[in-house]
Amino acid sequence: MELYLNYLQKHDMQEGENPPIGLLLCSEGNTEHIELLMLDEPNIKVGQYLTYLPEKQWFVDKLNRSILIAKEKQR
């Protein structure tokens, strides 16, 4: 993905545009494999999409985990 992002930045960006970002969407898979990708790169993001509507508790758990991660990053 870095190759494509660098190409876009060098050859396709117009004046005034923000740098391109890469977005990986994963429906399921091995979380450890995803974490081994270039997630430390500032222009590459990983998102999860669902093919079903989860229970309400799933959303509550995700929100609480996100809050904890955000608090840890503030330190």
Short mmCIF file of N, CA and C in Angstrom, two decimals:
data_model
loop_
_atom_site.label_atom_id
_atom_site.label_comp_id
_atom_site.label_asym_id
_atom_site.label_seq_id
_atom_site.Cartn_x
_atom_site.Cartn_y
_atom_site.Cartn_z
N MET A 1 0.82 -1.19 0.00
CA MET A 1 0.00 0.00 0.00
C MET A 1 0.86 1.25 0.00
N GLU A 2 2.00 1.18 0.69
CA GLU A 2 2.89 2.35 0.69
C GLU A 2 3.30 2.74 -0.72
N LEU A 3 3.54 1.75 -1.57
CA LEU A 3 3.91 2.02 -2.96
C LEU A 3 2.84 2.87 -3.65
N TYR A 4 1.59 2.48 -3.52
CA TYR A 4 0.50 3.22 -4.17
C TYR A 4 0.33 4.62 -3.57
N LEU A 5 0.45 4.71 -2.25
CA LEU A 5 0.31 6.02 -1.61
C LEU A 5 1.42 6.97 -2.06
N ASN A 6 2.64 6.45 -2.13
CA ASN A 6 3.76 7.28 -2.57
C ASN A 6 3.61 7.69 -4.04
N TYR A 7 3.11 6.75 -4.87
CA TYR A 7 2.89 7.07 -6.28
C TYR A 7 1.84 8.19 -6.40
N LEU A 8 0.73 8.03 -5.70
CA LEU A 8 -0.32 9.05 -5.75
C LEU A 8 0.21 10.41 -5.30
N GLN A 9 0.97 10.40 -4.23
CA GLN A 9 1.50 11.66 -3.72
C GLN A 9 2.45 12.31 -4.72
N LYS A 10 3.25 11.51 -5.40
CA LYS A 10 4.24 12.06 -6.32
C LYS A 10 3.64 12.45 -7.67
N HIS A 11 2.66 11.68 -8.18
CA HIS A 11 2.21 11.87 -9.55
C HIS A 11 0.77 12.37 -9.72
N ASP A 12 -0.08 12.17 -8.73
CA ASP A 12 -1.50 12.49 -8.94
C ASP A 12 -2.05 13.60 -8.04
N MET A 13 -1.30 14.02 -7.05
CA MET A 13 -1.83 15.04 -6.14
C MET A 13 -1.93 16.39 -6.83
N GLN A 14 -3.02 17.06 -6.56
CA GLN A 14 -3.22 18.41 -7.06
C GLN A 14 -2.83 19.40 -5.97
N GLU A 15 -2.48 20.59 -6.36
CA GLU A 15 -2.11 21.62 -5.39
C GLU A 15 -3.26 21.85 -4.41
N GLY A 16 -2.93 21.87 -3.13
CA GLY A 16 -3.94 22.11 -2.10
C GLY A 16 -4.59 20.85 -1.55
N GLU A 17 -4.33 19.70 -2.16
CA GLU A 17 -4.90 18.44 -1.67
C GLU A 17 -4.11 17.93 -0.46
N ASN A 18 -4.81 17.24 0.41
CA ASN A 18 -4.15 16.56 1.52
C ASN A 18 -3.47 15.30 0.98
N PRO A 19 -2.44 14.81 1.68
CA PRO A 19 -1.79 13.58 1.23
C PRO A 19 -2.80 12.42 1.21
N PRO A 20 -2.61 11.46 0.30
CA PRO A 20 -3.53 10.32 0.23
C PRO A 20 -3.38 9.42 1.45
N ILE A 21 -4.46 8.70 1.76
CA ILE A 21 -4.41 7.72 2.84
C ILE A 21 -4.82 6.37 2.28
N GLY A 22 -4.36 5.31 2.90
CA GLY A 22 -4.76 3.96 2.54
C GLY A 22 -5.71 3.44 3.61
N LEU A 23 -6.75 2.76 3.19
CA LEU A 23 -7.74 2.24 4.12
C LEU A 23 -7.94 0.76 3.84
N LEU A 24 -7.67 -0.07 4.84
CA LEU A 24 -7.91 -1.51 4.73
C LEU A 24 -9.20 -1.83 5.46
N LEU A 25 -10.15 -2.41 4.76
CA LEU A 25 -11.41 -2.83 5.38
C LEU A 25 -11.38 -4.35 5.51
N CYS A 26 -11.64 -4.83 6.70
CA CYS A 26 -11.56 -6.26 6.98
C CYS A 26 -12.89 -6.74 7.55
N SER A 27 -13.49 -7.73 6.91
CA SER A 27 -14.74 -8.26 7.43
C SER A 27 -14.48 -9.24 8.56
N GLU A 28 -13.41 -9.97 8.46
CA GLU A 28 -13.00 -10.88 9.51
C GLU A 28 -11.59 -11.30 9.21
N GLY A 29 -10.98 -11.97 10.12
CA GLY A 29 -9.62 -12.41 9.86
C GLY A 29 -8.82 -12.49 11.13
N ASN A 30 -7.58 -12.79 10.98
CA ASN A 30 -6.68 -12.94 12.10
C ASN A 30 -6.21 -11.56 12.55
N THR A 31 -6.63 -11.16 13.73
CA THR A 31 -6.28 -9.84 14.25
C THR A 31 -4.77 -9.67 14.36
N GLU A 32 -4.07 -10.74 14.71
CA GLU A 32 -2.62 -10.64 14.83
C GLU A 32 -1.98 -10.31 13.49
N HIS A 33 -2.48 -10.89 12.41
CA HIS A 33 -1.94 -10.58 11.08
C HIS A 33 -2.16 -9.12 10.74
N ILE A 34 -3.34 -8.63 11.06
CA ILE A 34 -3.66 -7.23 10.76
C ILE A 34 -2.73 -6.31 11.56
N GLU A 35 -2.48 -6.65 12.82
CA GLU A 35 -1.62 -5.82 13.66
C GLU A 35 -0.18 -5.81 13.16
N LEU A 36 0.24 -6.85 12.44
CA LEU A 36 1.61 -6.91 11.93
C LEU A 36 1.79 -6.08 10.66
N LEU A 37 0.72 -5.60 10.10
CA LEU A 37 0.83 -4.75 8.91
C LEU A 37 1.44 -3.41 9.30
N MET A 38 1.51 -2.49 8.38
CA MET A 38 2.18 -1.21 8.59
C MET A 38 1.29 -0.23 9.35
N LEU A 39 0.75 -0.63 10.46
CA LEU A 39 -0.21 0.22 11.15
C LEU A 39 0.46 1.41 11.83
N ASP A 40 1.77 1.39 11.95
CA ASP A 40 2.46 2.54 12.53
C ASP A 40 2.60 3.66 11.52
N GLU A 41 2.39 3.37 10.25
CA GLU A 41 2.46 4.39 9.21
C GLU A 41 1.28 5.34 9.40
N PRO A 42 1.52 6.64 9.38
CA PRO A 42 0.44 7.59 9.67
C PRO A 42 -0.64 7.66 8.60
N ASN A 43 -0.36 7.20 7.38
CA ASN A 43 -1.34 7.33 6.31
C ASN A 43 -2.05 6.03 5.98
N ILE A 44 -1.90 4.99 6.83
CA ILE A 44 -2.56 3.71 6.59
C ILE A 44 -3.45 3.40 7.78
N LYS A 45 -4.71 3.16 7.51
CA LYS A 45 -5.70 2.89 8.55
C LYS A 45 -6.37 1.55 8.27
N VAL A 46 -6.80 0.87 9.32
CA VAL A 46 -7.51 -0.39 9.18
C VAL A 46 -8.86 -0.24 9.84
N GLY A 47 -9.89 -0.63 9.12
CA GLY A 47 -11.24 -0.59 9.66
C GLY A 47 -11.89 -1.94 9.52
N GLN A 48 -12.86 -2.20 10.36
CA GLN A 48 -13.59 -3.46 10.31
C GLN A 48 -15.01 -3.18 9.87
N TYR A 49 -15.51 -3.97 8.95
CA TYR A 49 -16.91 -3.84 8.60
C TYR A 49 -17.60 -5.16 8.91
N LEU A 50 -18.87 -5.08 9.17
CA LEU A 50 -19.63 -6.25 9.58
C LEU A 50 -20.65 -6.60 8.52
N THR A 51 -20.89 -7.88 8.38
CA THR A 51 -21.89 -8.34 7.42
C THR A 51 -23.20 -8.70 8.13
N TYR A 52 -23.28 -8.33 9.41
CA TYR A 52 -24.48 -8.59 10.20
C TYR A 52 -24.60 -7.50 11.26
N LEU A 53 -25.76 -7.36 11.86
CA LEU A 53 -25.95 -6.39 12.93
C LEU A 53 -25.70 -7.07 14.27
N PRO A 54 -24.64 -6.68 14.96
CA PRO A 54 -24.33 -7.33 16.25
C PRO A 54 -25.29 -6.88 17.35
N GLU A 55 -25.18 -7.59 18.45
CA GLU A 55 -25.97 -7.24 19.63
C GLU A 55 -25.51 -5.89 20.18
N LYS A 56 -26.37 -5.24 20.92
CA LYS A 56 -26.07 -3.93 21.49
C LYS A 56 -24.80 -3.97 22.35
N GLN A 57 -24.60 -5.06 23.09
CA GLN A 57 -23.44 -5.15 23.99
C GLN A 57 -22.13 -5.08 23.21
N TRP A 58 -22.11 -5.56 21.98
CA TRP A 58 -20.90 -5.49 21.15
C TRP A 58 -20.49 -4.04 20.96
N PHE A 59 -21.47 -3.18 20.68
CA PHE A 59 -21.19 -1.76 20.48
C PHE A 59 -20.71 -1.11 21.78
N VAL A 60 -21.33 -1.48 22.89
CA VAL A 60 -20.93 -0.95 24.19
C VAL A 60 -19.48 -1.33 24.49
N ASP A 61 -19.14 -2.59 24.25
CA ASP A 61 -17.77 -3.05 24.49
C ASP A 61 -16.77 -2.32 23.60
N LYS A 62 -17.10 -2.16 22.32
CA LYS A 62 -16.20 -1.45 21.40
C LYS A 62 -15.99 -0.01 21.85
N LEU A 63 -17.06 0.65 22.24
CA LEU A 63 -16.97 2.04 22.69
C LEU A 63 -16.10 2.15 23.94
N ASN A 64 -16.33 1.27 24.90
CA ASN A 64 -15.53 1.31 26.13
C ASN A 64 -14.06 1.05 25.85
N ARG A 65 -13.77 0.10 24.95
CA ARG A 65 -12.37 -0.18 24.60
C ARG A 65 -11.74 1.03 23.91
N SER A 66 -12.49 1.67 23.03
CA SER A 66 -11.96 2.86 22.34
C SER A 66 -11.66 3.98 23.32
N ILE A 67 -12.50 4.15 24.31
CA ILE A 67 -12.27 5.19 25.33
C ILE A 67 -11.00 4.88 26.11
N LEU A 68 -10.81 3.63 26.50
CA LEU A 68 -9.58 3.25 27.22
C LEU A 68 -8.33 3.50 26.38
N ILE A 69 -8.38 3.14 25.11
CA ILE A 69 -7.23 3.35 24.23
C ILE A 69 -6.93 4.84 24.10
N ALA A 70 -7.97 5.66 23.94
CA ALA A 70 -7.78 7.10 23.81
C ALA A 70 -7.16 7.69 25.08
N LYS A 71 -7.61 7.23 26.23
CA LYS A 71 -7.06 7.72 27.49
C LYS A 71 -5.59 7.34 27.64
N GLU A 72 -5.23 6.12 27.21
CA GLU A 72 -3.84 5.69 27.29
C GLU A 72 -2.94 6.52 26.37
N LYS A 73 -3.45 6.90 25.22
CA LYS A 73 -2.66 7.69 24.26
C LYS A 73 -2.47 9.11 24.75
N GLN A 74 -3.35 9.59 25.63
CA GLN A 74 -3.23 10.96 26.16
C GLN A 74 -2.10 11.07 27.17
N ARG A 75 -1.71 9.98 27.75
CA ARG A 75 -0.67 10.01 28.80
C ARG A 75 0.67 10.30 28.25
#
